[in-house]
Amino acid sequence: MMPGLTVAILGVPRLIALDLSIPLHILGRYAGYRVLVCGEAMSTHPLAAAADADMVVVPGYDDPEVPLPAEYLDLLRAAADRGARLVGICTGTLALAAAGVLDGRDATTHWEYVARLRANHPLVNVLENRLFVEDGKILTSAGGGAAIDACLHVITSDFGAAAAYEAGKHVVAGPARSGDQRQYVDVLTPPRSDLSATRQWAMQHLGEPLTVRDLAEHSNLPRRTFIRHFTTETGMPPMQWVALQRVLSARRLLETSDWSVERIAAATGFGSATNFRAHFRREVGTTPSAYRRAT
């Protein structure tokens, strides 16, 4: 897609202001987009201005069991028919489903509304506990922070990883998390078990051969106590978390540098290129070289 894309964010009734402000701020600050807010709520343009948009974003709205006015659903159907990209944020996914454009497609929404989406729209393949899901030219996401990831993913798709990285800096966000990451972790973090300093230290030493013992010693906790607290805070065991951070760091280097696979493997702590390729394929679903070509 070429620069100069028109993005229409729909000012739907009962609009959730946060779900409007996130795409307006992230996409609206990027020079490649012309962003319009169209509709009746917090809008500066009539709904008709969205008729020719390259991308239509449906923010979340309260009381999603109450149907949106027919003109909004008609616009979404027309946008899908002419091949525009559609983005549903939080309960905005339910509007896309009500318009019939998600039938036979994968989609997600905020975890509170997953059961309702599945019950009311049985032709939609609802994937629960995902940050966002992309099926063809339709992207659906949870609300809040997941909307940031969805917007950064859109910028990556349209203008590349470097552009998304620059856009992310404005909202103090790192690279977009992958859509299949979880919306939530079932175990809450105890208020007095903050291991953020140890995690930061590990991030600064990813290229070194880290062990659970190294991390536990840095935290000044016994090994078993450290593992228990770390798993509670992050939702995963220490070395699984380290491996994930190494993959994320490797993704950044593949996106923004011309380093060889061997050099990236060494810099991110995977050691050999063979080990790096195996871990990367398992976590990302493709090879490092194929990932680089796609970004």
PDB file of C-alpha atoms in Angstrom:
ATOM      1  CA  MET A   1       0.000   0.000   0.000  1.00  0.00           C
ATOM      2  CA  MET A   2       1.195   3.466  -0.820  1.00  0.00           C
ATOM      3  CA  PRO A   3       1.437   6.511   1.465  1.00  0.00           C
ATOM      4  CA  GLY A   4      -1.491   8.897   1.615  1.00  0.00           C
ATOM      5  CA  LEU A   5      -4.039   6.340   2.838  1.00  0.00           C
ATOM      6  CA  THR A   6      -7.336   7.658   4.196  1.00  0.00           C
ATOM      7  CA  VAL A   7      -8.383   6.223   7.555  1.00  0.00           C
ATOM      8  CA  ALA A   8     -11.976   6.708   8.748  1.00  0.00           C
ATOM      9  CA  ILE A   9     -12.527   6.167  12.471  1.00  0.00           C
ATOM     10  CA  LEU A  10     -16.237   5.802  13.102  1.00  0.00           C
ATOM     11  CA  GLY A  11     -17.779   7.967  15.804  1.00  0.00           C
ATOM     12  CA  VAL A  12     -20.395   5.360  16.673  1.00  0.00           C
ATOM     13  CA  PRO A  13     -23.142   5.878  19.265  1.00  0.00           C
ATOM     14  CA  ARG A  14     -22.144   5.095  22.877  1.00  0.00           C
ATOM     15  CA  LEU A  15     -18.505   5.446  21.850  1.00  0.00           C
ATOM     16  CA  ILE A  16     -15.758   4.471  24.307  1.00  0.00           C
ATOM     17  CA  ALA A  17     -13.476   7.512  24.185  1.00  0.00           C
ATOM     18  CA  LEU A  18     -10.268   5.555  24.843  1.00  0.00           C
ATOM     19  CA  ASP A  19     -10.909   3.260  21.883  1.00  0.00           C
ATOM     20  CA  LEU A  20     -11.257   6.317  19.662  1.00  0.00           C
ATOM     21  CA  SER A  21      -8.244   8.182  21.042  1.00  0.00           C
ATOM     22  CA  ILE A  22      -5.759   5.327  20.580  1.00  0.00           C
ATOM     23  CA  PRO A  23      -6.077   4.934  16.773  1.00  0.00           C
ATOM     24  CA  LEU A  24      -6.590   8.690  16.383  1.00  0.00           C
ATOM     25  CA  HIS A  25      -3.331   9.405  18.206  1.00  0.00           C
ATOM     26  CA  ILE A  26      -1.174   6.609  16.759  1.00  0.00           C
ATOM     27  CA  LEU A  27      -2.413   6.605  13.165  1.00  0.00           C
ATOM     28  CA  GLY A  28      -3.149  10.333  13.115  1.00  0.00           C
ATOM     29  CA  ARG A  29       0.445  11.240  13.991  1.00  0.00           C
ATOM     30  CA  TYR A  30       1.881   9.196  11.138  1.00  0.00           C
ATOM     31  CA  ALA A  31       2.342  11.166   7.922  1.00  0.00           C
ATOM     32  CA  GLY A  32       1.314   8.240   5.722  1.00  0.00           C
ATOM     33  CA  TYR A  33      -2.284   8.472   6.859  1.00  0.00           C
ATOM     34  CA  ARG A  34      -5.052  11.050   6.528  1.00  0.00           C
ATOM     35  CA  VAL A  35      -7.312  10.344   9.497  1.00  0.00           C
ATOM     36  CA  LEU A  36     -10.965  11.386   9.698  1.00  0.00           C
ATOM     37  CA  VAL A  37     -13.421  10.845  12.549  1.00  0.00           C
ATOM     38  CA  CYS A  38     -16.790  10.218  10.901  1.00  0.00           C
ATOM     39  CA  GLY A  39     -20.236   9.790  12.372  1.00  0.00           C
ATOM     40  CA  GLU A  40     -22.254  11.246  15.211  1.00  0.00           C
ATOM     41  CA  ALA A  41     -20.031  10.934  18.309  1.00  0.00           C
ATOM     42  CA  MET A  42     -16.949  13.149  18.793  1.00  0.00           C
ATOM     43  CA  SER A  43     -16.746  13.485  15.017  1.00  0.00           C
ATOM     44  CA  THR A  44     -15.504  16.205  12.702  1.00  0.00           C
ATOM     45  CA  HIS A  45     -16.868  14.691   9.483  1.00  0.00           C
ATOM     46  CA  PRO A  46     -20.205  13.189   8.442  1.00  0.00           C
ATOM     47  CA  LEU A  47     -20.484   9.427   8.165  1.00  0.00           C
ATOM     48  CA  ALA A  48     -20.581   9.736   4.371  1.00  0.00           C
ATOM     49  CA  ALA A  49     -16.946  10.899   4.436  1.00  0.00           C
ATOM     50  CA  ALA A  50     -15.951   7.311   5.299  1.00  0.00           C
ATOM     51  CA  ALA A  51     -17.446   5.914   2.108  1.00  0.00           C
ATOM     52  CA  ASP A  52     -14.174   5.945   0.154  1.00  0.00           C
ATOM     53  CA  ALA A  53     -11.686   5.386   2.987  1.00  0.00           C
ATOM     54  CA  ASP A  54      -8.850   2.905   2.522  1.00  0.00           C
ATOM     55  CA  MET A  55      -9.263   1.793   6.136  1.00  0.00           C
ATOM     56  CA  VAL A  56     -12.306   1.911   8.418  1.00  0.00           C
ATOM     57  CA  VAL A  57     -11.780   1.610  12.173  1.00  0.00           C
ATOM     58  CA  VAL A  58     -14.667   0.748  14.493  1.00  0.00           C
ATOM     59  CA  PRO A  59     -13.833   1.710  18.110  1.00  0.00           C
ATOM     60  CA  GLY A  60     -15.443  -0.001  21.057  1.00  0.00           C
ATOM     61  CA  TYR A  61     -18.826   1.177  22.310  1.00  0.00           C
ATOM     62  CA  ASP A  62     -20.984   0.548  25.367  1.00  0.00           C
ATOM     63  CA  ASP A  63     -24.032  -1.736  25.400  1.00  0.00           C
ATOM     64  CA  PRO A  64     -22.992  -3.683  22.286  1.00  0.00           C
ATOM     65  CA  GLU A  65     -26.171  -5.773  22.497  1.00  0.00           C
ATOM     66  CA  VAL A  66     -27.969  -2.649  21.262  1.00  0.00           C
ATOM     67  CA  PRO A  67     -27.523  -2.636  17.459  1.00  0.00           C
ATOM     68  CA  LEU A  68     -25.761   0.245  15.784  1.00  0.00           C
ATOM     69  CA  PRO A  69     -27.861   2.304  13.366  1.00  0.00           C
ATOM     70  CA  ALA A  70     -28.288   0.633   9.985  1.00  0.00           C
ATOM     71  CA  GLU A  71     -26.224   3.266   8.173  1.00  0.00           C
ATOM     72  CA  TYR A  72     -23.092   2.183  10.085  1.00  0.00           C
ATOM     73  CA  LEU A  73     -23.575  -1.490   9.256  1.00  0.00           C
ATOM     74  CA  ASP A  74     -24.314  -0.663   5.622  1.00  0.00           C
ATOM     75  CA  LEU A  75     -21.082   1.338   5.448  1.00  0.00           C
ATOM     76  CA  LEU A  76     -19.088  -1.580   6.852  1.00  0.00           C
ATOM     77  CA  ARG A  77     -20.582  -3.997   4.311  1.00  0.00           C
ATOM     78  CA  ALA A  78     -19.808  -1.615   1.478  1.00  0.00           C
ATOM     79  CA  ALA A  79     -16.247  -1.118   2.730  1.00  0.00           C
ATOM     80  CA  ALA A  80     -15.700  -4.874   2.837  1.00  0.00           C
ATOM     81  CA  ASP A  81     -17.145  -5.288  -0.656  1.00  0.00           C
ATOM     82  CA  ARG A  82     -14.757  -2.725  -2.148  1.00  0.00           C
ATOM     83  CA  GLY A  83     -11.731  -4.264  -0.405  1.00  0.00           C
ATOM     84  CA  ALA A  84     -11.033  -1.677   2.289  1.00  0.00           C
ATOM     85  CA  ARG A  85      -9.184  -2.742   5.418  1.00  0.00           C
ATOM     86  CA  LEU A  86     -11.495  -3.043   8.434  1.00  0.00           C
ATOM     87  CA  VAL A  87     -10.318  -2.774  12.033  1.00  0.00           C
ATOM     88  CA  GLY A  88     -12.528  -3.599  15.020  1.00  0.00           C
ATOM     89  CA  ILE A  89     -11.353  -2.529  18.469  1.00  0.00           C
ATOM     90  CA  CYS A  90     -12.858  -4.145  21.569  1.00  0.00           C
ATOM     91  CA  THR A  91     -16.653  -4.271  21.071  1.00  0.00           C
ATOM     92  CA  GLY A  92     -16.151  -2.793  17.615  1.00  0.00           C
ATOM     93  CA  THR A  93     -15.666  -6.427  16.600  1.00  0.00           C
ATOM     94  CA  LEU A  94     -19.337  -7.025  17.398  1.00  0.00           C
ATOM     95  CA  ALA A  95     -20.300  -4.308  14.920  1.00  0.00           C
ATOM     96  CA  LEU A  96     -18.284  -6.041  12.215  1.00  0.00           C
ATOM     97  CA  ALA A  97     -19.986  -9.321  13.117  1.00  0.00           C
ATOM     98  CA  ALA A  98     -23.416  -7.674  13.035  1.00  0.00           C
ATOM     99  CA  ALA A  99     -22.626  -6.373   9.556  1.00  0.00           C
ATOM    100  CA  GLY A 100     -21.922  -9.956   8.454  1.00  0.00           C
ATOM    101  CA  VAL A 101     -18.356  -9.262   7.319  1.00  0.00           C
ATOM    102  CA  LEU A 102     -16.821 -11.685   9.852  1.00  0.00           C
ATOM    103  CA  ASP A 103     -18.801 -14.755   8.775  1.00  0.00           C
ATOM    104  CA  GLY A 104     -16.372 -17.605   8.148  1.00  0.00           C
ATOM    105  CA  ARG A 105     -13.440 -15.572   9.468  1.00  0.00           C
ATOM    106  CA  ASP A 106     -11.216 -15.659  12.560  1.00  0.00           C
ATOM    107  CA  ALA A 107     -11.803 -12.811  15.020  1.00  0.00           C
ATOM    108  CA  THR A 108     -11.305 -11.771  18.634  1.00  0.00           C
ATOM    109  CA  THR A 109     -12.596  -9.160  21.048  1.00  0.00           C
ATOM    110  CA  HIS A 110     -12.202  -8.101  24.685  1.00  0.00           C
ATOM    111  CA  TRP A 111     -12.386 -11.179  26.898  1.00  0.00           C
ATOM    112  CA  GLU A 112     -15.588  -9.942  28.590  1.00  0.00           C
ATOM    113  CA  TYR A 113     -17.465 -10.115  25.273  1.00  0.00           C
ATOM    114  CA  VAL A 114     -16.063 -13.347  23.798  1.00  0.00           C
ATOM    115  CA  ALA A 115     -19.003 -15.500  24.924  1.00  0.00           C
ATOM    116  CA  ARG A 116     -21.512 -12.959  23.596  1.00  0.00           C
ATOM    117  CA  LEU A 117     -19.741 -12.745  20.242  1.00  0.00           C
ATOM    118  CA  ARG A 118     -19.662 -16.524  19.943  1.00  0.00           C
ATOM    119  CA  ALA A 119     -23.304 -16.974  20.946  1.00  0.00           C
ATOM    120  CA  ASN A 120     -24.732 -14.197  18.781  1.00  0.00           C
ATOM    121  CA  HIS A 121     -22.601 -14.848  15.708  1.00  0.00           C
ATOM    122  CA  PRO A 122     -21.986 -18.605  15.370  1.00  0.00           C
ATOM    123  CA  LEU A 123     -20.547 -18.233  11.853  1.00  0.00           C
ATOM    124  CA  VAL A 124     -17.560 -16.306  13.260  1.00  0.00           C
ATOM    125  CA  ASN A 125     -14.560 -18.357  14.389  1.00  0.00           C
ATOM    126  CA  VAL A 126     -13.949 -16.615  17.719  1.00  0.00           C
ATOM    127  CA  LEU A 127     -10.398 -16.901  19.076  1.00  0.00           C
ATOM    128  CA  GLU A 128     -10.412 -16.016  22.739  1.00  0.00           C
ATOM    129  CA  ASN A 129      -7.628 -14.431  24.817  1.00  0.00           C
ATOM    130  CA  ARG A 130      -5.753 -12.968  21.829  1.00  0.00           C
ATOM    131  CA  LEU A 131      -4.453  -9.415  21.593  1.00  0.00           C
ATOM    132  CA  PHE A 132      -5.514  -9.160  17.965  1.00  0.00           C
ATOM    133  CA  VAL A 133      -6.371 -11.397  15.037  1.00  0.00           C
ATOM    134  CA  GLU A 134      -5.867 -10.639  11.354  1.00  0.00           C
ATOM    135  CA  ASP A 135      -7.836 -12.529   8.727  1.00  0.00           C
ATOM    136  CA  GLY A 136      -7.267 -11.154   5.257  1.00  0.00           C
ATOM    137  CA  LYS A 137      -8.018  -7.422   5.297  1.00  0.00           C
ATOM    138  CA  ILE A 138      -9.959  -7.562   8.572  1.00  0.00           C
ATOM    139  CA  LEU A 139      -8.209  -7.053  11.903  1.00  0.00           C
ATOM    140  CA  THR A 140      -9.968  -7.402  15.248  1.00  0.00           C
ATOM    141  CA  SER A 141      -8.511  -6.700  18.681  1.00  0.00           C
ATOM    142  CA  ALA A 142      -9.175  -6.470  22.370  1.00  0.00           C
ATOM    143  CA  GLY A 143      -9.405  -2.996  23.874  1.00  0.00           C
ATOM    144  CA  GLY A 144      -6.943  -0.723  25.640  1.00  0.00           C
ATOM    145  CA  GLY A 145      -3.321  -1.796  25.266  1.00  0.00           C
ATOM    146  CA  ALA A 146      -4.185  -4.353  22.599  1.00  0.00           C
ATOM    147  CA  ALA A 147      -5.469  -1.507  20.427  1.00  0.00           C
ATOM    148  CA  ILE A 148      -1.985   0.023  20.545  1.00  0.00           C
ATOM    149  CA  ASP A 149      -0.490  -3.259  19.334  1.00  0.00           C
ATOM    150  CA  ALA A 150      -3.105  -3.505  16.580  1.00  0.00           C
ATOM    151  CA  CYS A 151      -2.364   0.029  15.348  1.00  0.00           C
ATOM    152  CA  LEU A 152       1.385  -0.580  15.349  1.00  0.00           C
ATOM    153  CA  HIS A 153       0.790  -3.821  13.443  1.00  0.00           C
ATOM    154  CA  VAL A 154      -1.196  -1.873  10.832  1.00  0.00           C
ATOM    155  CA  ILE A 155       1.660   0.625  10.407  1.00  0.00           C
ATOM    156  CA  THR A 156       4.134  -2.250  10.082  1.00  0.00           C
ATOM    157  CA  SER A 157       1.976  -3.819   7.356  1.00  0.00           C
ATOM    158  CA  ASP A 158       1.641  -0.558   5.437  1.00  0.00           C
ATOM    159  CA  PHE A 159       5.003   1.151   5.929  1.00  0.00           C
ATOM    160  CA  GLY A 160       7.407  -1.310   7.572  1.00  0.00           C
ATOM    161  CA  ALA A 161       8.832  -2.103  10.992  1.00  0.00           C
ATOM    162  CA  ALA A 162      10.976   1.034  11.244  1.00  0.00           C
ATOM    163  CA  ALA A 163       7.891   3.233  10.781  1.00  0.00           C
ATOM    164  CA  ALA A 164       6.011   1.312  13.488  1.00  0.00           C
ATOM    165  CA  TYR A 165       8.982   1.640  15.821  1.00  0.00           C
ATOM    166  CA  GLU A 166       8.990   5.427  15.390  1.00  0.00           C
ATOM    167  CA  ALA A 167       5.224   5.567  15.899  1.00  0.00           C
ATOM    168  CA  GLY A 168       5.546   3.450  19.017  1.00  0.00           C
ATOM    169  CA  LYS A 169       8.037   5.853  20.561  1.00  0.00           C
ATOM    170  CA  HIS A 170       5.371   8.579  20.650  1.00  0.00           C
ATOM    171  CA  VAL A 171       3.199   6.447  22.927  1.00  0.00           C
ATOM    172  CA  VAL A 172       6.189   4.943  24.787  1.00  0.00           C
ATOM    173  CA  ALA A 173       5.373   1.509  23.392  1.00  0.00           C
ATOM    174  CA  GLY A 174       7.799  -1.134  22.222  1.00  0.00           C
ATOM    175  CA  PRO A 175       7.416  -3.118  19.007  1.00  0.00           C
ATOM    176  CA  ALA A 176       3.926  -4.473  18.507  1.00  0.00           C
ATOM    177  CA  ARG A 177       3.374  -7.653  20.458  1.00  0.00           C
ATOM    178  CA  SER A 178       2.294 -10.572  18.310  1.00  0.00           C
ATOM    179  CA  GLY A 179      -1.449 -10.959  18.065  1.00  0.00           C
ATOM    180  CA  ASP A 180      -1.510 -14.433  19.601  1.00  0.00           C
ATOM    181  CA  GLN A 181      -0.157 -13.225  22.930  1.00  0.00           C
ATOM    182  CA  ARG A 182      -2.658 -13.454  25.767  1.00  0.00           C
ATOM    183  CA  GLN A 183      -4.884 -10.582  26.874  1.00  0.00           C
ATOM    184  CA  TYR A 184      -4.430 -11.567  30.495  1.00  0.00           C
ATOM    185  CA  VAL A 185      -2.616 -13.944  32.835  1.00  0.00           C
ATOM    186  CA  ASP A 186      -4.777 -15.799  35.307  1.00  0.00           C
ATOM    187  CA  VAL A 187      -2.359 -15.348  38.259  1.00  0.00           C
ATOM    188  CA  LEU A 188      -2.187 -11.863  39.725  1.00  0.00           C
ATOM    189  CA  THR A 189       1.074 -10.237  40.843  1.00  0.00           C
ATOM    190  CA  PRO A 190       1.488  -9.991  44.632  1.00  0.00           C
ATOM    191  CA  PRO A 191       2.131  -6.363  45.627  1.00  0.00           C
ATOM    192  CA  ARG A 192       5.447  -7.079  47.331  1.00  0.00           C
ATOM    193  CA  SER A 193       7.088  -9.338  44.738  1.00  0.00           C
ATOM    194  CA  ASP A 194       8.570  -6.933  42.210  1.00  0.00           C
ATOM    195  CA  LEU A 195      11.322  -8.539  40.155  1.00  0.00           C
ATOM    196  CA  SER A 196      11.416  -5.810  37.504  1.00  0.00           C
ATOM    197  CA  ALA A 197      15.050  -4.948  38.314  1.00  0.00           C
ATOM    198  CA  THR A 198      16.095  -8.540  37.662  1.00  0.00           C
ATOM    199  CA  ARG A 199      14.136  -8.647  34.412  1.00  0.00           C
ATOM    200  CA  GLN A 200      15.799  -5.409  33.311  1.00  0.00           C
ATOM    201  CA  TRP A 201      19.199  -6.847  34.179  1.00  0.00           C
ATOM    202  CA  ALA A 202      18.404  -9.978  32.161  1.00  0.00           C
ATOM    203  CA  MET A 203      17.422  -7.833  29.159  1.00  0.00           C
ATOM    204  CA  GLN A 204      20.837  -6.168  29.304  1.00  0.00           C
ATOM    205  CA  HIS A 205      22.585  -9.569  29.333  1.00  0.00           C
ATOM    206  CA  LEU A 206      20.555 -11.554  26.794  1.00  0.00           C
ATOM    207  CA  GLY A 207      23.680 -12.275  24.766  1.00  0.00           C
ATOM    208  CA  GLU A 208      25.238 -14.099  27.708  1.00  0.00           C
ATOM    209  CA  PRO A 209      24.512 -17.684  28.866  1.00  0.00           C
ATOM    210  CA  LEU A 210      21.882 -16.902  31.520  1.00  0.00           C
ATOM    211  CA  THR A 211      20.616 -19.518  33.963  1.00  0.00           C
ATOM    212  CA  VAL A 212      17.915 -19.593  36.615  1.00  0.00           C
ATOM    213  CA  ARG A 213      20.687 -19.514  39.203  1.00  0.00           C
ATOM    214  CA  ASP A 214      22.070 -16.276  37.702  1.00  0.00           C
ATOM    215  CA  LEU A 215      18.657 -14.639  37.850  1.00  0.00           C
ATOM    216  CA  ALA A 216      17.937 -15.872  41.375  1.00  0.00           C
ATOM    217  CA  GLU A 217      21.291 -14.578  42.625  1.00  0.00           C
ATOM    218  CA  HIS A 218      20.618 -11.177  41.089  1.00  0.00           C
ATOM    219  CA  SER A 219      17.241 -11.036  42.859  1.00  0.00           C
ATOM    220  CA  ASN A 220      18.761 -12.093  46.205  1.00  0.00           C
ATOM    221  CA  LEU A 221      16.134 -14.804  46.532  1.00  0.00           C
ATOM    222  CA  PRO A 222      16.516 -18.577  47.003  1.00  0.00           C
ATOM    223  CA  ARG A 223      16.153 -20.426  43.720  1.00  0.00           C
ATOM    224  CA  ARG A 224      12.755 -22.009  44.412  1.00  0.00           C
ATOM    225  CA  THR A 225      11.341 -18.794  45.885  1.00  0.00           C
ATOM    226  CA  PHE A 226      12.605 -16.855  42.873  1.00  0.00           C
ATOM    227  CA  ILE A 227      11.007 -19.264  40.391  1.00  0.00           C
ATOM    228  CA  ARG A 228       7.676 -19.071  42.220  1.00  0.00           C
ATOM    229  CA  HIS A 229       7.650 -15.253  42.379  1.00  0.00           C
ATOM    230  CA  PHE A 230       8.898 -14.864  38.794  1.00  0.00           C
ATOM    231  CA  THR A 231       6.239 -17.189  37.403  1.00  0.00           C
ATOM    232  CA  THR A 232       3.550 -15.366  39.377  1.00  0.00           C
ATOM    233  CA  GLU A 233       4.640 -11.986  37.996  1.00  0.00           C
ATOM    234  CA  THR A 234       5.140 -12.924  34.354  1.00  0.00           C
ATOM    235  CA  GLY A 235       2.849 -15.911  33.852  1.00  0.00           C
ATOM    236  CA  MET A 236       5.719 -18.127  32.693  1.00  0.00           C
ATOM    237  CA  PRO A 237       8.858 -19.803  34.110  1.00  0.00           C
ATOM    238  CA  PRO A 238      12.107 -17.772  34.078  1.00  0.00           C
ATOM    239  CA  MET A 239      13.862 -19.488  31.186  1.00  0.00           C
ATOM    240  CA  GLN A 240      10.743 -19.496  29.021  1.00  0.00           C
ATOM    241  CA  TRP A 241      10.560 -15.736  29.585  1.00  0.00           C
ATOM    242  CA  VAL A 242      14.252 -15.344  28.697  1.00  0.00           C
ATOM    243  CA  ALA A 243      13.762 -17.326  25.482  1.00  0.00           C
ATOM    244  CA  LEU A 244      10.804 -15.130  24.527  1.00  0.00           C
ATOM    245  CA  GLN A 245      12.818 -11.943  25.134  1.00  0.00           C
ATOM    246  CA  ARG A 246      15.615 -13.326  22.976  1.00  0.00           C
ATOM    247  CA  VAL A 247      13.170 -13.980  20.148  1.00  0.00           C
ATOM    248  CA  LEU A 248      11.695 -10.472  20.457  1.00  0.00           C
ATOM    249  CA  SER A 249      15.192  -8.954  20.432  1.00  0.00           C
ATOM    250  CA  ALA A 250      16.088 -11.046  17.397  1.00  0.00           C
ATOM    251  CA  ARG A 251      12.929  -9.870  15.633  1.00  0.00           C
ATOM    252  CA  ARG A 252      13.937  -6.249  16.207  1.00  0.00           C
ATOM    253  CA  LEU A 253      17.409  -6.898  14.738  1.00  0.00           C
ATOM    254  CA  LEU A 254      15.947  -8.708  11.732  1.00  0.00           C
ATOM    255  CA  GLU A 255      13.608  -5.758  11.136  1.00  0.00           C
ATOM    256  CA  THR A 256      16.083  -2.916  11.584  1.00  0.00           C
ATOM    257  CA  SER A 257      19.591  -4.219  10.790  1.00  0.00           C
ATOM    258  CA  ASP A 258      21.443  -6.041   8.044  1.00  0.00           C
ATOM    259  CA  TRP A 259      23.225  -8.340  10.494  1.00  0.00           C
ATOM    260  CA  SER A 260      23.685 -11.952   9.459  1.00  0.00           C
ATOM    261  CA  VAL A 261      21.680 -14.702  11.140  1.00  0.00           C
ATOM    262  CA  GLU A 262      24.876 -15.885  12.809  1.00  0.00           C
ATOM    263  CA  ARG A 263      25.595 -12.457  14.290  1.00  0.00           C
ATOM    264  CA  ILE A 264      22.028 -12.064  15.551  1.00  0.00           C
ATOM    265  CA  ALA A 265      22.136 -15.546  17.081  1.00  0.00           C
ATOM    266  CA  ALA A 266      25.274 -14.613  19.035  1.00  0.00           C
ATOM    267  CA  ALA A 267      23.986 -11.176  20.086  1.00  0.00           C
ATOM    268  CA  THR A 268      20.712 -12.530  21.448  1.00  0.00           C
ATOM    269  CA  GLY A 269      22.123 -15.486  23.346  1.00  0.00           C
ATOM    270  CA  PHE A 270      21.067 -18.335  21.071  1.00  0.00           C
ATOM    271  CA  GLY A 271      24.677 -19.292  20.374  1.00  0.00           C
ATOM    272  CA  SER A 272      24.574 -21.093  17.046  1.00  0.00           C
ATOM    273  CA  ALA A 273      22.545 -20.148  13.992  1.00  0.00           C
ATOM    274  CA  THR A 274      20.995 -23.644  14.051  1.00  0.00           C
ATOM    275  CA  ASN A 275      19.729 -23.196  17.606  1.00  0.00           C
ATOM    276  CA  PHE A 276      18.452 -19.716  16.750  1.00  0.00           C
ATOM    277  CA  ARG A 277      16.530 -20.927  13.707  1.00  0.00           C
ATOM    278  CA  ALA A 278      14.892 -23.738  15.692  1.00  0.00           C
ATOM    279  CA  HIS A 279      13.738 -21.446  18.515  1.00  0.00           C
ATOM    280  CA  PHE A 280      12.631 -18.710  16.122  1.00  0.00           C
ATOM    281  CA  ARG A 281      10.537 -21.057  13.983  1.00  0.00           C
ATOM    282  CA  ARG A 282       8.893 -22.551  17.073  1.00  0.00           C
ATOM    283  CA  GLU A 283       7.929 -19.135  18.494  1.00  0.00           C
ATOM    284  CA  VAL A 284       7.213 -17.123  15.326  1.00  0.00           C
ATOM    285  CA  GLY A 285       6.155 -19.841  12.896  1.00  0.00           C
ATOM    286  CA  THR A 286       8.678 -19.007  10.182  1.00  0.00           C
ATOM    287  CA  THR A 287      12.438 -18.823   9.613  1.00  0.00           C
ATOM    288  CA  PRO A 288      14.508 -15.723  10.449  1.00  0.00           C
ATOM    289  CA  SER A 289      15.257 -15.136   6.755  1.00  0.00           C
ATOM    290  CA  ALA A 290      11.612 -15.420   5.726  1.00  0.00           C
ATOM    291  CA  TYR A 291      10.607 -13.097   8.563  1.00  0.00           C
ATOM    292  CA  ARG A 292      13.146 -10.505   7.410  1.00  0.00           C
ATOM    293  CA  ARG A 293      11.868 -10.651   3.827  1.00  0.00           C
ATOM    294  CA  ALA A 294       8.292 -10.099   5.021  1.00  0.00           C
ATOM    295  CA  THR A 295       9.027  -7.001   7.135  1.00  0.00           C
TER     296      THR A 295
END
